[in-house]
mmCIF file of C-alpha atoms in Angstrom:
data_model
loop_
_atom_site.group_PDB
_atom_site.id
_atom_site.type_symbol
_atom_site.label_atom_id
_atom_site.label_comp_id
_atom_site.label_asym_id
_atom_site.label_seq_id
_atom_site.Cartn_x
_atom_site.Cartn_y
_atom_site.Cartn_z
ATOM 1 C CA MET A 1 24.250 -9.036 9.966
ATOM 2 C CA GLU A 2 21.438 -10.121 12.262
ATOM 3 C CA ASN A 3 20.877 -7.860 15.270
ATOM 4 C CA THR A 4 19.493 -10.072 18.036
ATOM 5 C CA ASP A 5 19.077 -7.135 20.419
ATOM 6 C CA ILE A 6 16.177 -5.610 18.492
ATOM 7 C CA ASP A 7 12.596 -6.836 18.705
ATOM 8 C CA TRP A 8 11.640 -6.155 15.080
ATOM 9 C CA ASN A 9 7.974 -6.909 15.661
ATOM 10 C CA LEU A 10 7.859 -4.318 18.437
ATOM 11 C CA GLU A 11 9.759 -1.855 16.228
ATOM 12 C CA TRP A 12 7.170 -2.358 13.475
ATOM 13 C CA LYS A 13 4.308 -1.882 15.926
ATOM 14 C CA LEU A 14 5.773 1.274 17.481
ATOM 15 C CA ARG A 15 6.337 2.919 14.090
ATOM 16 C CA MET A 16 2.825 1.985 12.969
ATOM 17 C CA GLU A 17 1.287 3.388 16.142
ATOM 18 C CA ARG A 18 3.333 6.585 16.068
ATOM 19 C CA ASN A 19 2.429 7.224 12.436
ATOM 20 C CA GLU A 20 -1.271 6.491 12.971
ATOM 21 C CA ALA A 21 -1.495 8.561 16.154
ATOM 22 C CA GLN A 22 0.018 11.513 14.354
ATOM 23 C CA LYS A 23 -2.238 11.340 11.316
ATOM 24 C CA GLY A 24 -5.345 10.347 13.265
ATOM 25 C CA SER A 25 -8.280 9.353 11.054
ATOM 26 C CA GLY A 26 -7.346 11.718 8.243
ATOM 27 C CA CYS A 27 -5.458 9.311 6.013
ATOM 28 C CA SER A 28 -7.594 6.213 6.569
ATOM 29 C CA SER A 29 -10.867 8.093 6.160
ATOM 30 C CA TYR A 30 -9.554 9.598 2.930
ATOM 31 C CA TRP A 31 -9.262 6.140 1.372
ATOM 32 C CA ASP A 32 -12.537 4.859 2.795
ATOM 33 C CA THR A 33 -14.779 6.564 0.252
ATOM 34 C CA ARG A 34 -15.993 5.131 -3.026
ATOM 35 C CA GLU A 35 -14.643 8.134 -4.925
ATOM 36 C CA SER A 36 -11.111 7.669 -3.572
ATOM 37 C CA ALA A 37 -11.190 3.881 -3.966
ATOM 38 C CA LEU A 38 -12.306 4.224 -7.581
ATOM 39 C CA LYS A 39 -9.674 6.882 -8.260
ATOM 40 C CA PHE A 40 -7.016 4.593 -6.819
ATOM 41 C CA TYR A 41 -8.143 1.736 -9.055
ATOM 42 C CA GLU A 42 -8.227 3.829 -12.219
ATOM 43 C CA SER A 43 -4.916 5.587 -11.559
ATOM 44 C CA SER A 44 -3.201 2.213 -11.102
ATOM 45 C CA PHE A 45 -3.719 1.450 -14.788
ATOM 46 C CA GLU A 46 -2.699 4.836 -16.160
ATOM 47 C CA ASP A 47 0.548 5.074 -18.140
ATOM 48 C CA GLY A 48 0.409 1.374 -18.895
ATOM 49 C CA GLY A 49 -0.069 0.244 -15.297
ATOM 50 C CA GLU A 50 3.670 0.033 -14.560
ATOM 51 C CA ARG A 51 3.235 -0.721 -10.844
ATOM 52 C CA VAL A 52 0.574 -3.359 -11.471
ATOM 53 C CA ASN A 53 2.652 -5.024 -14.186
ATOM 54 C CA TRP A 54 5.722 -5.089 -11.949
ATOM 55 C CA ILE A 55 3.823 -6.710 -9.080
ATOM 56 C CA VAL A 56 2.061 -9.253 -11.267
ATOM 57 C CA GLY A 57 5.358 -9.997 -13.035
ATOM 58 C CA ASN A 58 6.990 -10.913 -9.727
ATOM 59 C CA ILE A 59 4.212 -13.326 -8.699
ATOM 60 C CA PRO A 60 5.035 -16.890 -9.853
ATOM 61 C CA TYR A 61 1.480 -17.867 -10.785
ATOM 62 C CA THR A 62 0.407 -20.611 -13.165
ATOM 63 C CA PRO A 63 -3.034 -21.265 -14.713
ATOM 64 C CA ASP A 64 -3.640 -23.720 -11.854
ATOM 65 C CA SER A 65 -2.623 -21.388 -9.020
ATOM 66 C CA ARG A 66 -4.895 -20.747 -6.077
ATOM 67 C CA ILE A 67 -3.992 -17.246 -4.875
ATOM 68 C CA LEU A 68 -4.682 -15.288 -1.678
ATOM 69 C CA ASP A 69 -4.433 -11.484 -1.889
ATOM 70 C CA VAL A 70 -4.074 -9.928 1.596
ATOM 71 C CA GLY A 71 -5.268 -6.323 1.546
ATOM 72 C CA ALA A 72 -6.602 -6.419 -1.989
ATOM 73 C CA GLY A 73 -7.879 -2.832 -2.085
ATOM 74 C CA PRO A 74 -10.180 -2.214 -5.066
ATOM 75 C CA GLY A 75 -8.730 -5.181 -6.942
ATOM 76 C CA THR A 76 -5.819 -3.639 -8.840
ATOM 77 C CA ILE A 77 -3.864 -6.910 -8.610
ATOM 78 C CA ALA A 78 -6.685 -9.390 -7.959
ATOM 79 C CA ILE A 79 -8.556 -8.462 -11.156
ATOM 80 C CA PRO A 80 -5.595 -9.056 -13.528
ATOM 81 C CA LEU A 81 -4.622 -12.258 -11.697
ATOM 82 C CA ALA A 82 -8.145 -13.677 -11.943
ATOM 83 C CA GLY A 83 -7.723 -14.017 -15.698
ATOM 84 C CA ARG A 84 -4.428 -15.865 -15.323
ATOM 85 C CA ALA A 85 -4.937 -18.181 -12.347
ATOM 86 C CA ALA A 86 -7.489 -20.725 -11.156
ATOM 87 C CA THR A 87 -8.905 -18.772 -8.205
ATOM 88 C CA VAL A 88 -8.224 -15.598 -6.235
ATOM 89 C CA THR A 89 -9.368 -14.937 -2.670
ATOM 90 C CA ALA A 90 -9.255 -11.207 -1.890
ATOM 91 C CA VAL A 91 -9.147 -10.106 1.753
ATOM 92 C CA GLU A 92 -10.019 -6.405 2.156
ATOM 93 C CA PRO A 93 -11.244 -4.629 5.321
ATOM 94 C CA SER A 94 -12.333 -1.289 3.805
ATOM 95 C CA PRO A 95 -16.021 -1.240 2.783
ATOM 96 C CA ALA A 96 -15.294 1.345 0.076
ATOM 97 C CA MET A 97 -12.393 -0.619 -1.386
ATOM 98 C CA ALA A 98 -14.282 -3.916 -1.193
ATOM 99 C CA GLY A 99 -17.299 -2.250 -2.796
ATOM 100 C CA VAL A 100 -15.291 -1.079 -5.820
ATOM 101 C CA LEU A 101 -13.674 -4.524 -6.023
ATOM 102 C CA ARG A 102 -17.113 -6.138 -6.237
ATOM 103 C CA GLU A 103 -18.142 -3.593 -8.889
ATOM 104 C CA LYS A 104 -15.098 -4.465 -11.001
ATOM 105 C CA ILE A 105 -15.743 -8.186 -10.577
ATOM 106 C CA ALA A 106 -19.280 -7.678 -11.888
ATOM 107 C CA GLU A 107 -18.208 -5.347 -14.715
ATOM 108 C CA ASN A 108 -15.639 -7.850 -15.947
ATOM 109 C CA GLY A 109 -17.890 -10.902 -15.512
ATOM 110 C CA ILE A 110 -15.323 -12.552 -13.251
ATOM 111 C CA GLN A 111 -16.391 -15.801 -11.599
ATOM 112 C CA ASN A 112 -13.255 -16.899 -9.748
ATOM 113 C CA ILE A 113 -12.698 -14.162 -7.143
ATOM 114 C CA THR A 114 -13.988 -14.550 -3.588
ATOM 115 C CA VAL A 115 -14.079 -11.407 -1.412
ATOM 116 C CA VAL A 116 -13.541 -11.609 2.352
ATOM 117 C CA GLU A 117 -14.368 -8.217 3.865
ATOM 118 C CA LYS A 118 -12.328 -8.386 7.065
ATOM 119 C CA PRO A 119 -9.006 -7.155 8.444
ATOM 120 C CA TRP A 120 -6.331 -9.833 8.094
ATOM 121 C CA GLU A 121 -6.024 -9.926 11.882
ATOM 122 C CA ASP A 122 -9.686 -10.993 12.175
ATOM 123 C CA VAL A 123 -9.649 -13.584 9.391
ATOM 124 C CA ASP A 124 -10.246 -17.139 10.611
ATOM 125 C CA PRO A 125 -8.495 -19.450 8.139
ATOM 126 C CA GLY A 126 -10.837 -22.282 9.043
ATOM 127 C CA SER A 127 -14.094 -20.443 8.339
ATOM 128 C CA ASP A 128 -13.173 -17.461 6.137
ATOM 129 C CA LEU A 129 -10.647 -19.056 3.794
ATOM 130 C CA ASN A 130 -10.177 -22.243 1.807
ATOM 131 C CA PRO A 131 -6.492 -23.138 2.235
ATOM 132 C CA PRO A 132 -3.969 -24.208 1.238
ATOM 133 C CA TYR A 133 -3.063 -21.570 -1.358
ATOM 134 C CA ASP A 134 -0.231 -21.844 -3.847
ATOM 135 C CA ILE A 135 0.551 -18.136 -3.540
ATOM 136 C CA VAL A 136 -0.126 -15.694 -0.691
ATOM 137 C CA PHE A 137 0.828 -12.062 -1.165
ATOM 138 C CA ALA A 138 0.322 -8.607 0.322
ATOM 139 C CA SER A 139 0.847 -5.652 -2.008
ATOM 140 C CA PHE A 140 1.642 -2.415 -0.125
ATOM 141 C CA SER A 141 -1.070 -3.424 2.330
ATOM 142 C CA LEU A 142 0.653 -4.323 5.601
ATOM 143 C CA GLY A 143 -1.562 -2.234 7.851
ATOM 144 C CA MET A 144 -1.551 -4.727 10.710
ATOM 145 C CA HIS A 145 0.260 -3.910 13.963
ATOM 146 C CA ASP A 146 1.461 -7.433 14.785
ATOM 147 C CA LEU A 147 3.534 -8.293 11.741
ATOM 148 C CA TRP A 148 4.942 -11.447 13.335
ATOM 149 C CA GLU A 149 1.459 -12.892 13.732
ATOM 150 C CA ALA A 150 0.407 -11.685 10.269
ATOM 151 C CA VAL A 151 3.345 -13.483 8.650
ATOM 152 C CA ASP A 152 2.617 -16.625 10.659
ATOM 153 C CA LYS A 153 -0.945 -16.634 9.355
ATOM 154 C CA MET A 154 0.228 -16.128 5.760
ATOM 155 C CA ASN A 155 2.642 -19.042 6.137
ATOM 156 C CA SER A 156 -0.007 -21.249 7.717
ATOM 157 C CA VAL A 157 -2.368 -21.051 4.728
ATOM 158 C CA CYS A 158 0.301 -21.323 2.023
ATOM 159 C CA ARG A 159 1.818 -24.419 0.441
ATOM 160 C CA GLY A 160 3.974 -22.476 -1.997
ATOM 161 C CA ARG A 161 5.307 -18.922 -2.223
ATOM 162 C CA VAL A 162 4.654 -15.959 0.073
ATOM 163 C CA LEU A 163 5.346 -12.462 -1.238
ATOM 164 C CA VAL A 164 5.253 -9.047 0.415
ATOM 165 C CA PHE A 165 5.495 -5.839 -1.623
ATOM 166 C CA HIS A 166 6.473 -2.755 0.320
ATOM 167 C CA PHE A 167 8.375 0.509 0.113
ATOM 168 C CA ALA A 168 12.163 0.463 0.315
ATOM 169 C CA GLY A 169 13.143 3.686 2.018
ATOM 170 C CA GLY A 170 10.557 6.436 1.879
ATOM 171 C CA ASN A 171 7.429 6.237 -0.212
ATOM 172 C CA SER A 172 6.811 8.816 -2.914
ATOM 173 C CA TRP A 173 4.820 11.307 -0.850
ATOM 174 C CA GLU A 174 6.940 11.249 2.317
ATOM 175 C CA PRO A 175 9.222 14.114 1.240
ATOM 176 C CA MET A 176 6.068 16.225 0.972
ATOM 177 C CA MET A 177 4.884 15.070 4.398
ATOM 178 C CA ARG A 178 8.281 15.705 5.975
ATOM 179 C CA GLU A 179 8.353 19.220 4.562
ATOM 180 C CA LEU A 180 4.756 20.251 5.246
ATOM 181 C CA TRP A 181 3.895 18.493 8.508
ATOM 182 C CA PRO A 182 6.257 20.531 10.744
ATOM 183 C CA VAL A 183 5.078 23.781 9.168
ATOM 184 C CA MET A 184 1.411 22.899 9.618
ATOM 185 C CA HIS A 185 1.521 21.048 12.934
ATOM 186 C CA GLY A 186 4.734 22.124 14.634
ATOM 187 C CA GLU A 187 6.266 18.674 14.964
ATOM 188 C CA GLU A 188 8.386 16.244 12.986
ATOM 189 C CA PHE A 189 6.553 13.835 10.687
ATOM 190 C CA HIS A 190 6.858 10.164 11.687
ATOM 191 C CA PRO A 191 6.647 7.809 8.699
ATOM 192 C CA GLY A 192 5.406 4.256 8.906
ATOM 193 C CA PRO A 193 7.770 1.245 8.899
ATOM 194 C CA LYS A 194 9.565 0.211 5.727
ATOM 195 C CA ALA A 195 10.948 -2.926 4.088
ATOM 196 C CA ASP A 196 14.092 -3.070 6.232
ATOM 197 C CA ILE A 197 12.006 -4.007 9.271
ATOM 198 C CA ILE A 198 10.158 -6.691 7.319
ATOM 199 C CA PHE A 199 13.455 -8.236 6.194
ATOM 200 C CA ASN A 200 14.928 -8.197 9.704
ATOM 201 C CA LEU A 201 11.756 -9.624 11.236
ATOM 202 C CA LEU A 202 11.782 -12.490 8.728
ATOM 203 C CA TYR A 203 15.477 -13.072 9.369
ATOM 204 C CA SER A 204 14.788 -13.324 13.110
ATOM 205 C CA LYS A 205 12.163 -15.992 12.319
ATOM 206 C CA GLY A 206 14.720 -18.023 10.391
ATOM 207 C CA ILE A 207 13.277 -16.993 7.027
ATOM 208 C CA TYR A 208 15.876 -15.783 4.506
ATOM 209 C CA PRO A 209 13.873 -14.159 1.724
ATOM 210 C CA ASP A 210 14.657 -13.268 -1.840
ATOM 211 C CA ILE A 211 14.691 -9.536 -2.594
ATOM 212 C CA VAL A 212 13.830 -7.686 -5.790
ATOM 213 C CA SER A 213 13.991 -3.897 -5.765
ATOM 214 C CA ALA A 214 13.093 -1.381 -8.462
ATOM 215 C CA PRO A 215 12.461 2.346 -8.854
ATOM 216 C CA HIS A 216 8.874 3.480 -9.009
ATOM 217 C CA SER A 217 7.636 6.674 -10.609
ATOM 218 C CA TYR A 218 4.195 7.971 -11.442
ATOM 219 C CA ARG A 219 2.388 11.227 -12.045
ATOM 220 C CA LEU A 220 -0.295 12.916 -9.989
ATOM 221 C CA ASP A 221 -2.721 14.872 -12.173
ATOM 222 C CA TYR A 222 -5.072 17.645 -11.075
ATOM 223 C CA LYS A 223 -7.480 19.883 -12.927
ATOM 224 C CA SER A 224 -6.555 22.763 -10.641
ATOM 225 C CA ILE A 225 -4.264 23.684 -7.755
ATOM 226 C CA ASP A 226 -7.271 23.639 -5.440
ATOM 227 C CA ASP A 227 -7.890 19.982 -6.347
ATOM 228 C CA ALA A 228 -4.405 19.106 -5.086
ATOM 229 C CA VAL A 229 -4.905 21.249 -1.985
ATOM 230 C CA ASN A 230 -8.186 19.533 -1.159
ATOM 231 C CA GLU A 231 -6.779 16.034 -1.669
ATOM 232 C CA PHE A 232 -3.661 16.505 0.423
ATOM 233 C CA GLY A 233 -5.521 18.627 2.950
ATOM 234 C CA LYS A 234 -7.227 15.413 4.052
ATOM 235 C CA ARG A 235 -3.989 13.453 4.186
ATOM 236 C CA LEU A 236 -2.220 16.211 6.118
ATOM 237 C CA ASN A 237 -5.056 16.842 8.576
ATOM 238 C CA ALA A 238 -5.546 20.443 7.422
ATOM 239 C CA GLU A 239 -8.057 22.140 9.728
ATOM 240 C CA THR A 240 -7.534 25.878 9.498
ATOM 241 C CA GLU A 241 -7.410 28.439 6.709
ATOM 242 C CA GLU A 242 -3.742 28.921 7.548
ATOM 243 C CA HIS A 243 -3.155 25.225 6.828
ATOM 244 C CA TYR A 244 -4.830 25.559 3.445
ATOM 245 C CA ASP A 245 -2.827 28.709 2.669
ATOM 246 C CA ILE A 246 0.366 26.747 3.327
ATOM 247 C CA LEU A 247 -0.802 24.004 0.966
ATOM 248 C CA ARG A 248 -1.794 26.475 -1.763
ATOM 249 C CA LYS A 249 1.636 28.100 -1.618
ATOM 250 C CA TYR A 250 3.344 24.706 -1.690
ATOM 251 C CA PHE A 251 1.414 23.362 -4.674
ATOM 252 C CA SER A 252 1.622 26.649 -6.546
ATOM 253 C CA GLU A 253 5.396 26.233 -6.424
ATOM 254 C CA LYS A 254 5.636 22.455 -6.907
ATOM 255 C CA LEU A 255 2.981 21.635 -9.507
ATOM 256 C CA GLU A 256 3.824 21.861 -13.172
ATOM 257 C CA GLN A 257 1.240 22.871 -15.763
ATOM 258 C CA ASP A 258 0.631 20.956 -18.963
ATOM 259 C CA PRO A 259 0.789 23.560 -21.777
ATOM 260 C CA GLN A 260 -1.679 21.631 -23.918
ATOM 261 C CA THR A 261 -4.413 20.838 -21.403
ATOM 262 C CA GLY A 262 -3.791 23.554 -18.817
ATOM 263 C CA GLU A 263 -4.016 20.906 -16.085
ATOM 264 C CA TYR A 264 -1.469 20.453 -13.324
ATOM 265 C CA PHE A 265 0.769 17.530 -12.437
ATOM 266 C CA MET A 266 3.546 16.404 -10.127
ATOM 267 C CA ASN A 267 6.039 13.612 -10.802
ATOM 268 C CA MET A 268 6.460 11.269 -7.842
ATOM 269 C CA ARG A 269 9.367 8.879 -7.252
ATOM 270 C CA SER A 270 10.113 6.154 -4.761
ATOM 271 C CA ARG A 271 11.580 2.660 -4.605
ATOM 272 C CA LYS A 272 9.578 -0.541 -4.276
ATOM 273 C CA MET A 273 10.623 -3.940 -3.035
ATOM 274 C CA CYS A 274 9.380 -7.497 -3.408
ATOM 275 C CA ILE A 275 10.282 -9.728 -0.462
ATOM 276 C CA SER A 276 9.451 -13.394 -1.068
ATOM 277 C CA TRP A 277 10.077 -16.815 0.424
ATOM 278 C CA ASP A 278 8.864 -20.412 0.323
ATOM 279 C CA SER A 279 6.330 -21.113 3.048
ATOM 280 C CA PRO A 280 7.714 -23.418 5.756
ATOM 281 C CA GLY A 281 5.113 -26.036 4.870
ATOM 282 C CA LYS A 282 6.136 -26.283 1.215
#
């Protein structure tokens, strides 16, 4: 049932701001390196690329489709789609992510991807894009604070289907954050907004989307416990030796060891959701 007493755009913004203020620059700076962007790209295609295949499988492209990818990252979805559609425009604000995307475009000899290196909020459809697009989608990339405006812009440049992929409930690493953040920082962890807010915001705009939900699981692999400690130390804003001791104890207990390779791994689980609708101008 629609709740008209809640400003869902404000709720989205407040949860984004609270989560970002708590984490500071730790999480965003972690992803804004070539090493991390490349690791993200490569890990997306491990174990058969289940997440990529699920996303691509939910996008109703045709060989003639003109597609806009909002928050394209290093190209995990844009690269596969380029071989199946007419054109792909990839909007990506992170220099590291956009850099790896351009590398992959060159490596694969792709001619039909255009990269726009800007935040979606700063994109001018008249000068930065070439609308209308048949498909506009954002895959786990809704980092903007004003979701109402972001959706309006997606609708304005689309003549077909708009799709948003996001987490339903907690994402896979939030249980870790909820457990470790209070121990390390003495306060409750505040996660970012989830798919329920997106659905309610769309509903309040008079958009009644289709929903597809599915479980998502993947494996984190590390050559050593210290590798895991160093990676999540950045995400968890570890600053002191005590913080790193807490992380070492945690990963020593949680990581499993592969008996054949001697390397360590952790199975991660979450639930993903595809929220899609016909653009008002269709």
